[in-house]
């Protein structure tokens, strides 16, 4: 069964450093998403991406965050200058069409900021 | 702003029991609702998706219902098994385009062998 692949599975970084989290969505999917889950808290929407541009973003997705689809397969989330509160599990997701379709999630990338 | 609440927060039952997990949402103008399963330290696995025009969806031992007007959904698990132990998340989508999902905090389910 097709799956969403995320790398790295775990990254430890120092506060203030830049981090790039990578995702390979399912190949025929058109909509891509990033979510995060701080330990013990709800899964929160960050951003959606369609047709090579951001479609929606939440209040969490401030100027420190950016997304990119540098080639036909990868979808990346960049955090420019990490803060302690950025420590979380980051999930990439994709779906085939618009909102009617099931959202498929990757296994997540755990980010620890020291 | 949409808020999603799940009750109970945790549930522990003996194997074989039928059980119901509850989800409520504050804004009934939803596009669809999705139930997920999350195992410790893992990603989210989609279980069932109910469109706003539908009343229920079934997959194996799982049945999810939706009452949009009252802002409620339930996930019914029949004949529970230890392998069902996980956290179950309810999430609603308010728009049909690329809108993000709004999640509840989940119900942590333990099925005792």
GROMACS .gro file of C-alpha atoms in nm:
model
  227
    1UNK     CA    1   0.000   0.000   0.000
    2UNK     CA    2   0.136   0.346  -0.088
    3UNK     CA    3   0.267   0.543   0.206
    4UNK     CA    4   0.396   0.885   0.302
    5UNK     CA    5   0.765   0.870   0.393
    6UNK     CA    6   0.931   1.114   0.635
    7UNK     CA    7   1.296   1.173   0.719
    8UNK     CA    8   1.462   1.198   0.961
    9UNK     CA    9   1.268   0.997   1.214
   10UNK     CA   10   1.436   1.187   1.496
   11UNK     CA   11   1.647   1.502   1.493
   12UNK     CA   12   1.815   1.674   1.785
   13UNK     CA   13   1.926   2.033   1.734
   14UNK     CA   14   2.047   2.332   1.929
   15UNK     CA   15   1.821   2.631   1.980
   16UNK     CA   16   1.866   2.885   1.700
   17UNK     CA   17   1.969   2.629   1.440
   18UNK     CA   18   1.787   2.573   1.114
   19UNK     CA   19   1.609   2.243   1.060
   20UNK     CA   20   1.467   2.088   0.744
   21UNK     CA   21   1.221   1.803   0.768
   22UNK     CA   22   1.157   1.602   0.456
   23UNK     CA   23   0.856   1.418   0.324
   24UNK     CA   24   0.781   1.212   0.017
   25UNK     CA   25   0.402   1.215  -0.035
   26UNK     CA   26   0.214   0.946  -0.221
   27UNK     CA   27   0.296   0.989  -0.588
   28UNK     CA   28  -0.049   1.070  -0.733
   29UNK     CA   29  -0.152   1.296  -0.445
   30UNK     CA   30  -0.199   1.664  -0.509
   31UNK     CA   31  -0.250   1.817  -0.163
   32UNK     CA   32   0.022   1.818   0.101
   33UNK     CA   33   0.012   1.910   0.466
   34UNK     CA   34   0.226   1.955   0.773
   35UNK     CA   35   0.092   1.898   1.123
   36UNK     CA   36   0.266   1.893   1.458
   37UNK     CA   37   0.198   1.728   1.791
   38UNK     CA   38   0.365   1.857   2.105
   39UNK     CA   39   0.404   1.578   2.358
   40UNK     CA   40   0.076   1.515   2.535
   41UNK     CA   41  -0.117   1.765   2.327
   42UNK     CA   42  -0.348   1.766   2.026
   43UNK     CA   43  -0.234   1.724   1.670
   44UNK     CA   44  -0.231   2.076   1.521
   45UNK     CA   45  -0.255   2.187   1.160
   46UNK     CA   46   0.037   2.397   1.034
   47UNK     CA   47   0.003   2.440   0.658
   48UNK     CA   48  -0.143   2.299   0.339
   49UNK     CA   49   0.016   2.315  -0.005
   50UNK     CA   50  -0.139   2.274  -0.346
   51UNK     CA   51  -0.027   2.357  -0.697
   52UNK     CA   52   0.314   2.469  -0.572
   53UNK     CA   53   0.186   2.724  -0.329
   54UNK     CA   54   0.054   2.751   0.025
   55UNK     CA   55  -0.325   2.710   0.036
   56UNK     CA   56  -0.394   2.754   0.405
   57UNK     CA   57  -0.185   2.813   0.713
   58UNK     CA   58  -0.254   2.831   1.083
   59UNK     CA   59  -0.148   3.092   1.336
   60UNK     CA   60   0.137   2.861   1.437
   61UNK     CA   61   0.293   2.884   1.091
   62UNK     CA   62   0.474   3.213   1.135
   63UNK     CA   63   0.773   3.362   0.952
   64UNK     CA   64   1.006   3.107   1.109
   65UNK     CA   65   0.843   2.832   0.905
   66UNK     CA   66   0.850   2.772   0.532
   67UNK     CA   67   0.754   2.489   0.298
   68UNK     CA   68   0.884   2.395  -0.040
   69UNK     CA   69   0.843   2.132  -0.306
   70UNK     CA   70   1.191   2.149  -0.461
   71UNK     CA   71   1.133   1.866  -0.707
   72UNK     CA   72   0.853   1.638  -0.818
   73UNK     CA   73   0.864   1.416  -0.512
   74UNK     CA   74   0.991   1.588  -0.197
   75UNK     CA   75   0.795   1.823   0.027
   76UNK     CA   76   0.996   2.000   0.296
   77UNK     CA   77   0.930   2.196   0.613
   78UNK     CA   78   1.200   2.439   0.720
   79UNK     CA   79   1.227   2.599   1.060
   80UNK     CA   80   1.473   2.887   1.032
   81UNK     CA   81   1.576   2.945   1.392
   82UNK     CA   82   1.447   2.676   1.622
   83UNK     CA   83   1.311   2.749   1.967
   84UNK     CA   84   1.264   2.516   2.261
   85UNK     CA   85   0.888   2.519   2.202
   86UNK     CA   86   0.935   2.383   1.852
   87UNK     CA   87   1.012   2.044   2.006
   88UNK     CA   88   0.736   1.820   1.878
   89UNK     CA   89   0.648   1.538   1.642
   90UNK     CA   90   0.597   1.675   1.293
   91UNK     CA   91   0.367   1.483   1.061
   92UNK     CA   92   0.345   1.515   0.686
   93UNK     CA   93   0.020   1.414   0.516
   94UNK     CA   94  -0.120   1.404   0.167
   95UNK     CA   95  -0.443   1.335  -0.014
   96UNK     CA   96  -0.541   1.267  -0.367
   97UNK     CA   97  -0.794   1.538  -0.424
   98UNK     CA   98  -0.967   1.808  -0.229
   99UNK     CA   99  -1.113   1.767   0.116
  100UNK     CA  100  -1.336   1.472   0.034
  101UNK     CA  101  -1.053   1.228   0.041
  102UNK     CA  102  -0.888   1.037   0.321
  103UNK     CA  103  -0.578   1.206   0.456
  104UNK     CA  104  -0.276   0.974   0.470
  105UNK     CA  105  -0.013   1.053   0.732
  106UNK     CA  106   0.354   0.969   0.752
  107UNK     CA  107   0.513   0.815   1.062
  108UNK     CA  108   0.642   1.153   1.176
  109UNK     CA  109   0.972   1.326   1.250
  110UNK     CA  110   1.049   1.387   1.614
  111UNK     CA  111   1.228   1.717   1.665
  112UNK     CA  112   1.407   1.784   1.992
  113UNK     CA  113   1.542   2.136   2.045
  114UNK     CA  114   1.797   2.174   2.324
  115UNK     CA  115  -1.316   2.862   1.585
  116UNK     CA  116  -1.383   2.490   1.567
  117UNK     CA  117  -1.318   2.292   1.884
  118UNK     CA  118  -1.321   1.913   1.903
  119UNK     CA  119  -1.367   1.727   2.230
  120UNK     CA  120  -1.334   1.356   2.291
  121UNK     CA  121  -1.480   1.166   2.582
  122UNK     CA  122  -1.358   0.968   2.766
  123UNK     CA  123  -0.992   1.069   2.774
  124UNK     CA  124  -0.899   0.714   2.870
  125UNK     CA  125  -1.076   0.381   2.879
  126UNK     CA  126  -0.971   0.036   2.997
  127UNK     CA  127  -1.197  -0.263   2.928
  128UNK     CA  128  -1.165  -0.644   2.919
  129UNK     CA  129  -1.118  -0.814   2.587
  130UNK     CA  130  -1.440  -0.897   2.403
  131UNK     CA  131  -1.643  -0.599   2.514
  132UNK     CA  132  -1.819  -0.366   2.275
  133UNK     CA  133  -1.736  -0.002   2.335
  134UNK     CA  134  -1.822   0.347   2.221
  135UNK     CA  135  -1.590   0.645   2.188
  136UNK     CA  136  -1.742   0.991   2.168
  137UNK     CA  137  -1.647   1.300   1.974
  138UNK     CA  138  -1.816   1.640   1.973
  139UNK     CA  139  -1.747   1.951   1.772
  140UNK     CA  140  -1.864   2.308   1.823
  141UNK     CA  141  -1.930   2.420   1.464
  142UNK     CA  142  -2.170   2.189   1.282
  143UNK     CA  143  -2.075   2.331   0.939
  144UNK     CA  144  -1.822   2.058   0.867
  145UNK     CA  145  -1.716   1.905   0.538
  146UNK     CA  146  -1.627   1.565   0.677
  147UNK     CA  147  -1.507   1.385   0.988
  148UNK     CA  148  -1.227   1.131   1.011
  149UNK     CA  149  -1.134   0.882   1.283
  150UNK     CA  150  -0.769   0.789   1.325
  151UNK     CA  151  -0.573   0.545   1.533
  152UNK     CA  152  -0.237   0.643   1.681
  153UNK     CA  153   0.000   0.390   1.832
  154UNK     CA  154   0.268   0.514   2.078
  155UNK     CA  155   0.541   0.709   1.899
  156UNK     CA  156   0.388   0.639   1.562
  157UNK     CA  157   0.194   0.818   1.292
  158UNK     CA  158  -0.180   0.834   1.240
  159UNK     CA  159  -0.368   0.558   1.065
  160UNK     CA  160  -0.700   0.652   0.908
  161UNK     CA  161  -0.986   0.427   1.019
  162UNK     CA  162  -1.302   0.581   0.879
  163UNK     CA  163  -1.405   0.893   0.689
  164UNK     CA  164  -1.763   1.020   0.703
  165UNK     CA  165  -1.874   1.289   0.462
  166UNK     CA  166  -2.109   1.555   0.597
  167UNK     CA  167  -2.398   1.409   0.395
  168UNK     CA  168  -2.350   1.061   0.543
  169UNK     CA  169  -2.480   0.920   0.871
  170UNK     CA  170  -2.237   0.634   0.923
  171UNK     CA  171  -1.950   0.432   0.786
  172UNK     CA  172  -1.844   0.077   0.867
  173UNK     CA  173  -1.517  -0.110   0.835
  174UNK     CA  174  -1.494  -0.455   0.985
  175UNK     CA  175  -1.556  -0.430   1.359
  176UNK     CA  176  -1.563  -0.050   1.347
  177UNK     CA  177  -1.868   0.166   1.292
  178UNK     CA  178  -1.865   0.544   1.299
  179UNK     CA  179  -2.177   0.757   1.308
  180UNK     CA  180  -2.222   1.127   1.247
  181UNK     CA  181  -2.496   1.360   1.370
  182UNK     CA  182  -2.388   1.685   1.215
  183UNK     CA  183  -2.672   1.896   1.349
  184UNK     CA  184  -2.590   1.810   1.709
  185UNK     CA  185  -2.216   1.819   1.650
  186UNK     CA  186  -2.148   1.458   1.750
  187UNK     CA  187  -1.981   1.145   1.623
  188UNK     CA  188  -1.931   0.807   1.782
  189UNK     CA  189  -1.690   0.528   1.705
  190UNK     CA  190  -1.825   0.185   1.795
  191UNK     CA  191  -1.577  -0.100   1.833
  192UNK     CA  192  -1.728  -0.447   1.845
  193UNK     CA  193  -1.572  -0.746   2.018
  194UNK     CA  194  -1.262  -0.556   2.129
  195UNK     CA  195  -0.919  -0.721   2.110
  196UNK     CA  196  -0.585  -0.640   2.279
  197UNK     CA  197  -0.456  -0.525   1.939
  198UNK     CA  198  -0.714  -0.246   1.946
  199UNK     CA  199  -0.520  -0.079   2.225
  200UNK     CA  200  -0.417   0.264   2.097
  201UNK     CA  201  -0.520   0.628   2.106
  202UNK     CA  202  -0.821   0.706   1.888
  203UNK     CA  203  -0.841   1.055   1.740
  204UNK     CA  204  -1.138   1.233   1.591
  205UNK     CA  205  -1.077   1.513   1.341
  206UNK     CA  206  -1.307   1.742   1.147
  207UNK     CA  207  -1.252   1.927   0.824
  208UNK     CA  208  -1.445   2.251   0.798
  209UNK     CA  209  -1.380   2.330   0.432
  210UNK     CA  210  -1.360   2.127   0.116
  211UNK     CA  211  -1.038   2.256  -0.030
  212UNK     CA  212  -0.702   2.233   0.139
  213UNK     CA  213  -0.835   2.317   0.483
  214UNK     CA  214  -0.655   2.155   0.769
  215UNK     CA  215  -0.815   1.911   1.009
  216UNK     CA  216  -0.907   2.010   1.365
  217UNK     CA  217  -0.826   1.727   1.602
  218UNK     CA  218  -0.954   1.621   1.939
  219UNK     CA  219  -0.711   1.518   2.207
  220UNK     CA  220  -0.801   1.154   2.170
  221UNK     CA  221  -0.923   0.861   2.375
  222UNK     CA  222  -0.648   0.636   2.509
  223UNK     CA  223  -0.789   0.284   2.491
  224UNK     CA  224  -0.650  -0.020   2.670
  225UNK     CA  225  -0.800  -0.363   2.605
  226UNK     CA  226  -0.708  -0.605   2.882
  227UNK     CA  227  -0.635  -0.963   2.768
   0.00000   0.00000   0.00000
